[in-house]
CSV table of C-alpha atoms and ligand atoms in Angstrom, one decimal:
chain,number,residue,atom,x,y,z
A,1,MET,CA,68.2,58.9,24.1
A,2,SER,CA,71.5,57.5,25.5
A,3,THR,CA,74.8,58.7,24.3
A,4,ALA,CA,77.8,56.4,24.1
A,5,VAL,CA,81.1,58.0,25.2
A,6,ALA,CA,84.2,56.4,23.8
A,7,GLU,CA,87.2,56.3,26.2
A,8,ALA,CA,89.9,58.5,24.8
A,9,THR,CA,93.2,56.9,24.0
A,10,ALA,CA,96.3,58.9,23.8
A,11,PRO,CA,97.8,58.8,20.3
A,12,GLU,CA,101.2,58.0,21.9
A,13,ALA,CA,99.8,54.9,23.6
A,14,GLU,CA,98.3,53.6,20.3
A,15,GLU,CA,101.6,54.2,18.4
A,16,SER,CA,103.7,52.4,21.0
A,17,GLU,CA,101.7,49.2,20.5
A,18,VAL,CA,102.6,49.0,16.8
A,19,GLN,CA,105.7,46.9,16.5
A,20,SER,CA,108.2,47.0,13.7
A,21,PHE,CA,110.2,44.0,12.4
A,22,LEU,CA,113.4,43.6,10.4
A,23,VAL,CA,112.5,41.5,7.4
A,24,THR,CA,115.1,40.2,4.9
A,25,PHE,CA,114.2,40.4,1.3
A,26,ILE,CA,116.2,38.6,-1.4
A,27,VAL,CA,115.4,40.3,-4.7
A,28,ARG,CA,116.5,38.9,-8.1
A,29,ARG,CA,118.1,41.9,-9.8
A,30,PHE,CA,119.1,42.3,-13.4
A,31,ASP,CA,120.5,45.3,-15.2
A,32,PRO,CA,120.9,44.5,-18.9
A,33,GLU,CA,123.6,47.2,-19.3
A,34,VAL,CA,125.9,45.6,-16.6
A,35,ASP,CA,124.8,42.1,-15.8
A,36,GLU,CA,125.2,39.0,-18.0
A,37,GLU,CA,122.9,37.0,-15.7
A,38,PRO,CA,120.4,38.0,-13.0
A,39,ARG,CA,121.8,38.0,-9.4
A,40,TRP,CA,120.1,37.8,-6.0
A,41,VAL,CA,120.6,40.8,-3.6
A,42,ASP,CA,119.7,40.8,0.1
A,43,TYR,CA,118.0,43.8,1.8
A,44,ASP,CA,117.0,44.1,5.5
A,45,VAL,CA,113.9,46.3,5.7
A,46,GLU,CA,112.1,47.6,8.8
A,47,LEU,CA,108.4,47.0,8.4
A,48,TYR,CA,105.1,46.9,10.2
A,49,SER,CA,102.8,43.9,10.0
A,50,THR,CA,100.3,46.1,8.2
A,51,ASP,CA,102.8,46.8,5.4
A,52,ARG,CA,102.7,45.1,2.1
A,53,VAL,CA,105.5,43.7,-0.1
A,54,LEU,CA,105.0,46.9,-2.3
A,55,ASP,CA,105.8,49.0,0.8
A,56,ALA,CA,109.0,47.0,1.3
A,57,LEU,CA,110.1,47.5,-2.4
A,58,HIS,CA,109.4,51.3,-2.0
A,59,LYS,CA,111.5,51.4,1.1
A,60,ILE,CA,114.4,49.7,-0.7
A,61,LYS,CA,114.0,52.0,-3.7
A,62,TRP,CA,113.6,55.2,-1.8
A,63,GLU,CA,116.0,54.6,1.1
A,64,VAL,CA,118.6,52.0,-0.1
A,65,ASP,CA,119.0,51.7,-3.9
A,66,GLY,CA,117.1,54.0,-6.2
A,67,SER,CA,118.0,51.8,-9.2
A,68,LEU,CA,115.7,49.0,-8.1
A,69,SER,CA,113.1,48.8,-10.9
A,70,PHE,CA,109.5,47.5,-10.7
A,71,ARG,CA,106.1,48.5,-12.1
A,72,ARG,CA,103.2,49.8,-9.9
A,73,SER,CA,100.5,52.4,-10.1
A,74,CYS,CA,97.3,52.1,-8.1
A,75,ALA,CA,98.7,50.3,-5.1
A,76,HIS,CA,95.3,48.8,-4.5
A,77,GLY,CA,94.9,45.7,-6.6
A,78,ILE,CA,93.2,47.5,-9.5
A,79,CYS,CA,95.7,48.3,-12.2
A,80,GLY,CA,97.4,44.9,-12.4
A,81,SER,CA,100.9,46.3,-12.9
A,82,ASP,CA,102.8,44.8,-10.0
A,83,ALA,CA,102.4,41.0,-10.5
A,84,MET,CA,105.6,39.3,-9.4
A,85,ARG,CA,106.8,36.0,-7.9
A,86,ILE,CA,106.9,36.3,-4.1
A,87,ASN,CA,108.3,33.2,-2.4
A,88,GLY,CA,107.8,31.3,-5.7
A,89,ARG,CA,104.1,32.2,-6.1
A,90,ASN,CA,102.6,34.8,-8.5
A,91,ARG,CA,101.0,37.6,-6.5
A,92,LEU,CA,100.4,41.3,-6.6
A,93,ALA,CA,102.9,43.1,-4.4
A,94,CYS,CA,100.3,45.6,-3.3
A,95,LYS,CA,97.9,42.9,-2.1
A,96,THR,CA,100.5,40.8,-0.3
A,97,LEU,CA,100.6,41.7,3.4
A,98,ILE,CA,103.8,41.1,5.3
A,99,LYS,CA,101.8,39.5,8.2
A,100,ASP,CA,100.7,36.8,5.9
A,101,LEU,CA,104.3,35.7,5.1
A,102,ASP,CA,106.7,33.8,7.2
A,103,ILE,CA,109.1,36.6,8.2
A,104,SER,CA,111.4,34.3,10.2
A,105,GLN,CA,112.7,33.3,6.7
A,106,PRO,CA,113.9,35.6,3.9
A,107,ILE,CA,111.2,36.7,1.4
A,108,TYR,CA,112.2,36.0,-2.2
A,109,VAL,CA,111.0,38.4,-4.8
A,110,GLU,CA,111.5,38.0,-8.6
A,111,ALA,CA,109.9,38.9,-11.9
A,112,ILE,CA,107.1,36.8,-13.3
A,113,LYS,CA,108.2,33.9,-15.6
A,114,GLY,CA,107.7,33.2,-19.3
A,115,LEU,CA,108.0,36.8,-20.6
A,116,PRO,CA,111.4,38.4,-21.6
A,117,LEU,CA,113.1,40.0,-18.6
A,118,GLU,CA,113.9,43.7,-19.1
A,119,LYS,CA,115.2,44.9,-15.8
A,120,ASP,CA,114.9,43.7,-12.2
A,121,LEU,CA,111.2,43.0,-11.7
A,122,ILE,CA,110.1,44.3,-15.0
A,123,VAL,CA,109.3,42.0,-18.0
A,124,ASP,CA,108.3,42.8,-21.5
A,125,MET,CA,104.5,42.6,-21.5
A,126,GLU,CA,104.1,43.0,-25.3
A,127,PRO,CA,103.8,39.2,-26.1
A,128,PHE,CA,101.1,39.0,-23.4
A,129,PHE,CA,99.1,42.0,-24.8
A,130,ALA,CA,99.6,40.7,-28.4
A,131,SER,CA,97.7,37.5,-27.5
A,132,TYR,CA,95.1,39.7,-25.7
A,133,ARG,CA,94.6,41.8,-28.8
A,134,GLU,CA,94.3,38.8,-31.0
A,135,VAL,CA,91.1,37.5,-29.4
A,136,GLN,CA,89.3,40.7,-30.2
A,137,PRO,CA,88.4,41.8,-26.7
A,138,PHE,CA,85.7,44.3,-27.5
A,139,LEU,CA,81.9,44.2,-28.2
A,140,GLN,CA,81.0,43.4,-31.8
A,141,PRO,CA,77.2,43.6,-32.3
A,142,SER,CA,76.0,43.0,-35.9
A,143,SER,CA,73.4,45.8,-35.8
A,144,PRO,CA,74.0,49.4,-35.0
A,145,THR,CA,72.7,50.8,-31.7
A,146,THR,CA,69.4,52.6,-32.1
A,147,PRO,CA,69.9,56.3,-31.2
A,148,GLY,CA,68.6,57.0,-27.8
A,149,LYS,CA,68.2,53.3,-26.9
A,150,GLU,CA,70.4,51.1,-24.7
A,151,ARG,CA,71.5,47.7,-25.8
A,152,THR,CA,69.8,45.8,-23.0
A,153,GLN,CA,70.6,42.4,-21.4
A,154,SER,CA,68.8,40.3,-18.8
A,155,ILE,CA,70.4,39.8,-15.4
A,156,LYS,CA,70.6,36.0,-16.2
A,157,ASP,CA,72.5,36.6,-19.4
A,158,ARG,CA,74.9,39.1,-17.7
A,159,ALA,CA,75.7,36.6,-15.0
A,160,ILE,CA,77.0,34.1,-17.5
A,161,PHE,CA,80.2,36.1,-18.0
A,162,ASP,CA,80.3,38.1,-14.8
A,163,ASP,CA,83.4,36.3,-13.5
A,164,THR,CA,85.6,37.0,-16.5
A,165,THR,CA,84.7,40.8,-16.4
A,166,LYS,CA,86.9,41.0,-13.3
A,167,CYS,CA,90.2,40.6,-15.1
A,168,ILE,CA,92.8,43.3,-14.5
A,169,LEU,CA,95.3,42.0,-17.1
A,170,CYS,CA,98.0,41.4,-14.5
A,171,ALA,CA,99.4,38.3,-16.3
A,172,ALA,CA,99.7,36.4,-13.0
A,173,CYS,CA,97.8,33.5,-14.6
A,174,THR,CA,99.6,33.3,-18.0
A,175,SER,CA,103.0,33.6,-16.4
A,176,SER,CA,102.3,30.8,-13.9
A,177,CYS,CA,101.2,28.4,-16.7
A,178,PRO,CA,103.7,25.6,-17.4
A,179,VAL,CA,102.5,25.3,-21.0
A,180,PHE,CA,103.2,29.1,-21.5
A,181,TRP,CA,106.7,28.7,-20.0
A,182,THR,CA,107.6,26.0,-22.6
A,183,ASP,CA,105.6,27.5,-25.5
A,184,GLY,CA,105.4,31.3,-25.5
A,185,GLN,CA,103.1,31.1,-28.6
A,186,TYR,CA,100.3,29.6,-26.5
A,187,PHE,CA,97.6,32.2,-26.2
A,188,GLY,CA,97.6,31.7,-22.4
A,189,PRO,CA,94.8,31.8,-19.8
A,190,ALA,CA,94.5,35.6,-19.7
A,191,ALA,CA,93.7,35.9,-23.4
A,192,ILE,CA,91.2,33.1,-23.2
A,193,VAL,CA,89.5,34.7,-20.1
A,194,ASN,CA,89.1,37.9,-22.1
A,195,ALA,CA,87.8,36.0,-25.1
A,196,HIS,CA,85.3,34.3,-22.7
A,197,ARG,CA,84.1,37.7,-21.5
A,198,PHE,CA,82.8,38.5,-25.0
A,199,ILE,CA,82.1,35.0,-26.4
A,200,PHE,CA,79.3,34.6,-23.8
A,201,ASP,CA,78.0,38.2,-24.0
A,202,SER,CA,74.5,37.9,-25.5
A,203,ARG,CA,74.9,41.4,-27.1
A,204,ASP,CA,77.9,40.3,-29.1
A,205,ASP,CA,77.8,38.6,-32.5
A,206,ALA,CA,81.5,37.7,-33.1
A,207,ALA,CA,81.6,34.6,-30.8
A,208,ASN,CA,82.4,32.3,-33.7
A,209,VAL,CA,85.2,34.5,-34.9
A,210,ARG,CA,86.9,34.2,-31.5
A,211,LEU,CA,86.2,30.5,-31.2
A,212,ASP,CA,87.9,30.0,-34.6
A,213,ILE,CA,90.9,31.9,-33.4
A,214,LEU,CA,91.1,29.8,-30.2
A,215,ASN,CA,90.5,26.5,-32.0
A,216,ASP,CA,94.2,26.8,-33.1
A,217,LYS,CA,97.2,24.7,-32.3
A,218,GLU,CA,98.3,27.5,-29.9
A,219,GLY,CA,94.7,27.9,-28.6
A,220,VAL,CA,92.5,26.3,-26.0
A,221,TRP,CA,93.6,22.8,-26.7
A,222,ARG,CA,97.1,23.5,-25.4
A,223,CYS,CA,95.7,23.9,-21.9
A,224,ARG,CA,96.4,20.8,-19.8
A,225,THR,CA,94.0,21.8,-16.9
A,226,THR,CA,97.0,22.4,-14.5
A,227,PHE,CA,95.0,25.0,-12.4
A,228,ASN,CA,98.1,27.1,-11.7
A,229,CYS,CA,96.3,30.0,-13.4
A,230,SER,CA,93.2,29.8,-11.1
A,231,GLU,CA,95.4,29.6,-8.0
A,232,ALA,CA,97.4,32.6,-9.2
A,233,CYS,CA,94.6,34.9,-10.1
A,234,PRO,CA,94.4,37.8,-7.6
A,235,ARG,CA,90.8,38.6,-8.6
A,236,GLY,CA,89.7,35.0,-7.7
A,237,ILE,CA,88.5,34.4,-11.3
A,238,GLU,CA,87.8,30.7,-12.0
A,239,VAL,CA,90.2,30.7,-14.9
A,240,THR,CA,90.4,27.0,-15.6
A,241,LYS,CA,86.6,26.8,-15.6
A,242,ALA,CA,86.4,29.7,-18.1
A,243,ILE,CA,88.8,27.9,-20.4
A,244,ALA,CA,86.7,24.6,-20.1
A,245,GLU,CA,83.6,26.6,-21.1
A,246,VAL,CA,85.4,28.0,-24.1
A,247,LYS,CA,86.6,24.5,-25.1
A,248,ARG,CA,83.0,23.2,-24.9
A,249,ALA,CA,81.8,26.2,-27.0
A,250,VAL,CA,84.4,25.3,-29.7
A,251,LEU,CA,83.2,21.7,-29.7
A,252,ARG,CA,79.5,22.9,-30.0
A,253,GLY,CA,80.4,25.3,-32.7
A,254,GLY,CA,79.0,28.3,-30.9
A,255,ARG,CA,78.1,29.6,-27.4
B,301,LIG,FE1,95.3,38.6,-13.8
B,301,LIG,FE2,93.3,36.9,-13.2
B,301,LIG,FE3,93.2,38.4,-15.4
B,301,LIG,FE4,94.9,36.4,-15.3
B,301,LIG,S1,92.6,36.3,-15.2
B,301,LIG,S2,95.3,38.4,-16.0
B,301,LIG,S3,95.5,36.4,-13.1
B,301,LIG,S4,93.2,39.1,-13.2
B,302,LIG,FE1,97.9,26.6,-18.0
B,302,LIG,FE2,95.8,27.2,-16.5
B,302,LIG,FE3,95.5,25.4,-18.4
B,302,LIG,S1,97.8,26.9,-15.8
B,302,LIG,S2,97.5,24.5,-18.5
B,302,LIG,S3,96.0,27.5,-18.7
B,302,LIG,S4,94.5,25.3,-16.5
B,303,LIG,FE1,98.0,48.4,-9.1
B,303,LIG,FE2,99.2,46.6,-7.5
B,303,LIG,S1,99.9,48.6,-8.1
B,303,LIG,S2,97.4,46.3,-8.8
């Protein structure tokens, strides 16, 4: 049996190869207690190419100005709390690597659009979650589960709504939709994605209730197939396709 021996590398040598950069961030700040209008503030931050925009915001908050406000929790693209506009595109700050941005130019960071601005990068998410709740995003079988038995489903039936189970409710889609910007009453793509997840679930019996809810003047027909939502989704969900499937189900009168 042969044994591979790796050449030892001094930790100092490894560290010296990692270069840092000074990156300029221009952050749209707003303090409702002081500001009448949002204002853009510049920060120069020393970063490594492996850092993410969330790391830069932490550096600003922890080393420069503790009043900078933003939401984050998991830091790994799971909780959906740090969607923001980075260089004009909706992204998760924790999933946006500095090396993927053009750092020869300033990086602009601002809150997502279409929802009321509360402070700095924080918006009021309540209108977003109100639409989510309205589509009844929970399983509603017409018969009770038999004690000791699972409610089974074939692999083929499960695959029909697999894509829309991936949603993390970050609002990147809804807040990138031009229809939602002009009409905050529109349910928005995220609510429709979460309705889709249950409408096409063979174990659920409330598909027609949800289809009725979405066959409303603020429902699926407001979608103009702009595709901004699909491009913005950090989970790669085919949002516009899901909306089209719900539209077809409304026309059919069932899934
Ligand atoms: Fe976020 Fe995608 Fe869900 Fe929209 S569909 S809320 S962009 S994860
Ligand atoms: Fe808006 Fe997406 Fe439709 S961006 S218009 S919901 S395709
Ligand atoms: Fe949880 Fe970014 S902090 S998704």
